[in-house]
Short mmCIF file of C-alpha atoms in Angstrom, two decimals:
data_model
loop_
_atom_site.label_atom_id
_atom_site.label_comp_id
_atom_site.label_asym_id
_atom_site.label_seq_id
_atom_site.Cartn_x
_atom_site.Cartn_y
_atom_site.Cartn_z
CA MET A 1400 -40.76 -17.61 19.11
CA LYS A 1401 -40.75 -14.34 21.07
CA LEU A 1402 -40.47 -10.83 19.68
CA PHE A 1403 -39.34 -8.20 22.17
CA GLU A 1404 -40.69 -4.96 20.80
CA PHE A 1405 -41.85 -1.41 21.38
CA ALA A 1406 -44.40 -0.44 18.76
CA PRO A 1407 -43.00 2.72 17.06
CA THR A 1408 -39.40 1.48 16.83
CA ARG A 1409 -37.50 -0.66 14.32
CA SER A 1410 -39.39 -3.53 15.94
CA ILE A 1411 -41.93 -2.76 13.22
CA ARG A 1412 -39.60 -4.32 10.64
CA VAL A 1413 -39.56 -7.64 12.44
CA ARG A 1414 -43.27 -7.66 13.27
CA TRP A 1415 -43.95 -6.88 9.61
CA THR A 1416 -41.87 -9.83 8.45
CA LEU A 1417 -43.48 -12.19 10.97
CA GLN A 1418 -46.96 -11.10 9.90
CA GLU A 1419 -46.10 -11.53 6.22
CA LEU A 1420 -44.77 -15.01 6.98
CA GLU A 1421 -47.97 -15.79 8.92
CA VAL A 1422 -46.08 -17.62 11.64
CA ASP A 1423 -47.03 -17.71 15.29
CA PHE A 1424 -45.02 -15.61 17.71
CA GLU A 1425 -45.36 -14.20 21.18
CA PRO A 1426 -45.06 -10.40 21.34
CA VAL A 1427 -43.36 -9.05 24.46
CA THR A 1428 -43.64 -5.30 24.92
CA VAL A 1429 -40.56 -3.62 26.38
CA ASN A 1430 -41.60 -0.10 27.37
CA LEU A 1431 -38.74 2.23 26.46
CA ARG A 1432 -40.42 5.18 28.12
CA ALA A 1433 -40.53 3.28 31.42
CA GLY A 1434 -36.91 2.24 31.06
CA GLU A 1435 -37.71 -1.46 30.80
CA HIS A 1436 -34.95 -1.92 28.21
CA ARG A 1437 -32.40 -1.18 30.95
CA ARG A 1438 -33.73 -3.69 33.44
CA PRO A 1439 -31.79 -6.90 34.14
CA ALA A 1440 -34.47 -9.17 32.68
CA PHE A 1441 -34.21 -7.60 29.24
CA LEU A 1442 -30.46 -7.04 29.36
CA GLU A 1443 -30.09 -10.81 29.59
CA VAL A 1444 -31.71 -10.95 26.15
CA ASN A 1445 -29.85 -7.98 24.66
CA PRO A 1446 -26.98 -6.53 26.70
CA ALA A 1447 -27.07 -3.44 24.46
CA GLY A 1448 -30.52 -2.64 25.82
CA LYS A 1449 -32.00 -2.03 22.37
CA LEU A 1450 -35.01 -3.28 20.45
CA PRO A 1451 -36.01 -5.40 18.67
CA ALA A 1452 -34.83 -8.77 19.88
CA LEU A 1453 -35.98 -12.21 18.79
CA VAL A 1454 -35.76 -15.45 20.72
CA ASP A 1455 -36.41 -18.60 18.70
CA GLY A 1456 -35.50 -21.63 20.77
CA GLU A 1457 -31.74 -21.46 21.27
CA VAL A 1458 -31.38 -18.62 18.78
CA VAL A 1459 -31.23 -15.11 20.25
CA LEU A 1460 -30.93 -12.32 17.72
CA THR A 1461 -30.75 -8.55 17.84
CA GLU A 1462 -30.49 -5.95 15.05
CA SER A 1463 -33.62 -5.67 12.94
CA VAL A 1464 -31.98 -6.41 9.58
CA ALA A 1465 -30.27 -9.53 10.91
CA ILE A 1466 -33.57 -10.73 12.35
CA VAL A 1467 -35.61 -10.26 9.19
CA LEU A 1468 -32.95 -12.07 7.15
CA TYR A 1469 -32.98 -14.96 9.62
CA LEU A 1470 -36.75 -15.22 9.40
CA ALA A 1471 -36.82 -15.04 5.61
CA GLU A 1472 -34.16 -17.75 5.39
CA LYS A 1473 -35.96 -19.93 7.91
CA TYR A 1474 -39.09 -19.89 5.74
CA PRO A 1475 -37.67 -19.83 2.18
CA GLU A 1476 -40.91 -21.13 0.69
CA LYS A 1477 -42.44 -17.69 1.27
CA GLY A 1478 -40.01 -16.13 -1.20
CA PHE A 1479 -39.02 -13.11 0.87
CA VAL A 1480 -35.33 -13.72 0.19
CA PRO A 1481 -34.18 -14.53 -3.37
CA ALA A 1482 -32.67 -17.93 -4.11
CA ASP A 1483 -30.57 -16.61 -7.00
CA PRO A 1484 -27.11 -15.50 -5.76
CA GLY A 1485 -27.12 -12.35 -7.88
CA GLN A 1486 -30.55 -11.29 -6.65
CA ARG A 1487 -29.54 -12.18 -3.13
CA ALA A 1488 -26.52 -9.91 -3.44
CA GLN A 1489 -28.79 -7.10 -4.60
CA LEU A 1490 -31.06 -7.74 -1.62
CA ASN A 1491 -28.10 -7.39 0.74
CA ARG A 1492 -26.94 -4.30 -1.10
CA TRP A 1493 -30.22 -2.45 -0.60
CA LEU A 1494 -30.69 -3.66 2.96
CA LEU A 1495 -27.27 -2.25 3.83
CA PHE A 1496 -28.00 0.93 1.88
CA THR A 1497 -31.22 1.42 3.84
CA ALA A 1498 -29.59 0.73 7.22
CA THR A 1499 -26.60 2.99 6.60
CA GLU A 1500 -27.25 5.67 4.02
CA LEU A 1501 -30.91 6.30 4.87
CA GLU A 1502 -31.39 5.26 8.48
CA GLN A 1503 -28.32 6.92 9.98
CA PRO A 1504 -29.32 10.47 8.94
CA LEU A 1505 -32.78 9.79 10.36
CA TRP A 1506 -31.21 8.77 13.67
CA ARG A 1507 -29.09 11.92 13.74
CA ILE A 1508 -32.16 14.08 13.17
CA THR A 1509 -34.19 12.24 15.80
CA ARG A 1510 -31.44 12.42 18.40
CA HIS A 1511 -30.90 16.14 17.92
CA THR A 1512 -34.60 17.04 17.88
CA ARG A 1513 -36.18 14.63 20.37
CA LEU A 1514 -33.89 12.27 22.23
CA TYR A 1515 -30.92 14.29 23.47
CA PRO A 1516 -31.38 16.82 26.28
CA GLU A 1517 -31.94 20.24 24.75
CA ALA A 1518 -28.53 21.49 25.88
CA ARG A 1519 -26.85 18.77 23.81
CA ARG A 1520 -28.85 19.20 20.62
CA LEU A 1521 -26.98 20.60 17.62
CA PRO A 1522 -29.20 22.33 15.02
CA GLY A 1523 -26.35 22.23 12.52
CA GLU A 1524 -26.22 18.46 12.75
CA VAL A 1525 -29.92 18.31 11.85
CA LEU A 1526 -29.33 20.36 8.70
CA LEU A 1527 -26.38 18.21 7.66
CA ALA A 1528 -28.33 15.01 8.27
CA ARG A 1529 -31.25 16.26 6.17
CA GLU A 1530 -28.83 17.00 3.35
CA ASP A 1531 -27.18 13.59 3.66
CA PHE A 1532 -30.54 11.84 3.56
CA THR A 1533 -31.69 13.80 0.52
CA VAL A 1534 -28.60 12.91 -1.52
CA MET A 1535 -29.01 9.20 -0.82
CA ALA A 1536 -32.79 9.29 -1.29
CA GLU A 1537 -32.16 10.60 -4.80
CA VAL A 1538 -30.15 7.45 -5.54
CA LEU A 1539 -32.99 5.20 -4.42
CA GLU A 1540 -35.60 7.35 -6.17
CA LYS A 1541 -33.84 6.65 -9.48
CA HIS A 1542 -33.52 2.96 -8.68
CA MET A 1543 -37.25 2.65 -7.95
CA HIS A 1544 -38.35 4.29 -11.20
CA GLY A 1545 -40.43 1.70 -13.05
CA ARG A 1546 -40.15 -0.81 -10.21
CA GLN A 1547 -42.76 -2.18 -7.84
CA PHE A 1548 -40.22 -3.76 -5.50
CA VAL A 1549 -36.65 -3.05 -4.46
CA VAL A 1550 -35.31 -6.33 -5.87
CA GLY A 1551 -36.93 -8.53 -8.50
CA SER A 1552 -40.64 -8.86 -9.20
CA ASN A 1553 -41.86 -9.86 -5.74
CA ALA A 1554 -41.81 -8.36 -2.27
CA THR A 1555 -38.78 -9.23 -0.14
CA VAL A 1556 -37.59 -8.25 3.32
CA ALA A 1557 -35.80 -5.33 1.62
CA ASP A 1558 -39.24 -3.85 0.91
CA PHE A 1559 -40.41 -4.25 4.51
CA VAL A 1560 -37.23 -2.73 5.93
CA LEU A 1561 -37.38 0.12 3.44
CA GLY A 1562 -41.11 0.67 3.95
CA TYR A 1563 -40.62 1.34 7.65
CA THR A 1564 -37.58 3.53 7.00
CA LEU A 1565 -39.49 5.63 4.48
CA ASP A 1566 -42.37 6.02 6.94
CA TRP A 1567 -39.83 7.34 9.46
CA ALA A 1568 -38.48 9.76 6.85
CA ASN A 1569 -42.03 10.82 6.03
CA GLU A 1570 -42.66 11.63 9.69
CA LEU A 1571 -39.66 13.96 9.46
CA HIS A 1572 -41.03 15.57 6.26
CA LEU A 1573 -38.17 14.33 4.12
CA LEU A 1574 -40.01 12.66 1.25
CA GLU A 1575 -41.31 15.74 -0.55
CA GLY A 1576 -40.00 15.55 -4.08
CA PHE A 1577 -39.58 11.78 -4.03
CA PRO A 1578 -42.75 10.39 -5.67
CA GLN A 1579 -41.30 6.94 -6.28
CA LEU A 1580 -40.35 6.51 -2.63
CA LEU A 1581 -43.71 7.79 -1.43
CA ALA A 1582 -45.50 5.41 -3.78
CA HIS A 1583 -43.41 2.47 -2.60
CA MET A 1584 -44.14 3.28 1.04
CA GLU A 1585 -47.87 3.47 0.36
CA ARG A 1586 -47.84 0.21 -1.61
CA MET A 1587 -46.07 -1.62 1.16
CA TYR A 1588 -48.37 -0.35 3.91
CA ALA A 1589 -51.39 -1.27 1.79
CA ARG A 1590 -50.41 -4.94 2.00
CA PRO A 1591 -52.85 -7.06 4.06
CA HIS A 1592 -50.22 -8.03 6.63
CA ALA A 1593 -48.59 -4.62 6.99
CA PRO A 1594 -48.08 -3.35 10.55
CA LEU A 1595 -49.18 -0.06 12.06
CA ARG A 1596 -47.69 3.11 10.68
CA ILE A 1597 -45.34 4.91 13.06
CA ALA A 1598 -47.77 7.76 13.75
CA GLU A 1599 -50.59 5.36 14.62
CA ALA A 1600 -48.29 3.34 16.88
CA PHE A 1601 -47.42 6.50 18.80
CA ARG A 1602 -51.09 7.51 19.03
CA ARG A 1603 -52.00 4.17 20.58
CA ILE A 1604 -49.20 4.46 23.12
CA ASP A 1605 -50.25 8.00 24.04
CA ALA A 1606 -53.98 7.21 24.20
CA PRO A 1607 -55.43 7.44 27.72
CA VAL A 1608 -56.28 4.15 29.37
CA ASN A 1609 -59.96 3.89 30.31
#
């Protein structure tokens, strides 16, 4: 099993799941800064040129949420995806909520503050995205009141996906006023198999090589 990754990206979700599952995998770093995601070798794996990507025998998967679901279903004995259909539906609900209602505003902010050339950045879009995130974060804040996990009484892939997404939001200073979400993020990253936080992943990439 190979995980094509770049440390600070949504690759973290897949690495997190693999580490929680305690299964062997081969990490393959694809340096986005060096443009390796646009080279023919990687485009054969993912023609979209995006990370993460997972190769497991004949199975080639992209999209972080699809990958973590595949892994959880491949190893059901670990309990990271519910067996009950109702709980499973709730898992899918919150995975989709995280990937659409929370993640998309974060992408808009990141594009218009860091990724796009300065001439193409729209400050108004950043303000709108912050507002959109805040409204949806309030929904999840209420849901998490009195809960340790997003779904049920045990950690699932919904918690790993959300944990990374909240860390991203925290890097953008969007979690002030959301104590439940902050607490969930901290609980998840305190787990023994949790991956690096986004800030630490960036620090290691930027550290000078001796």
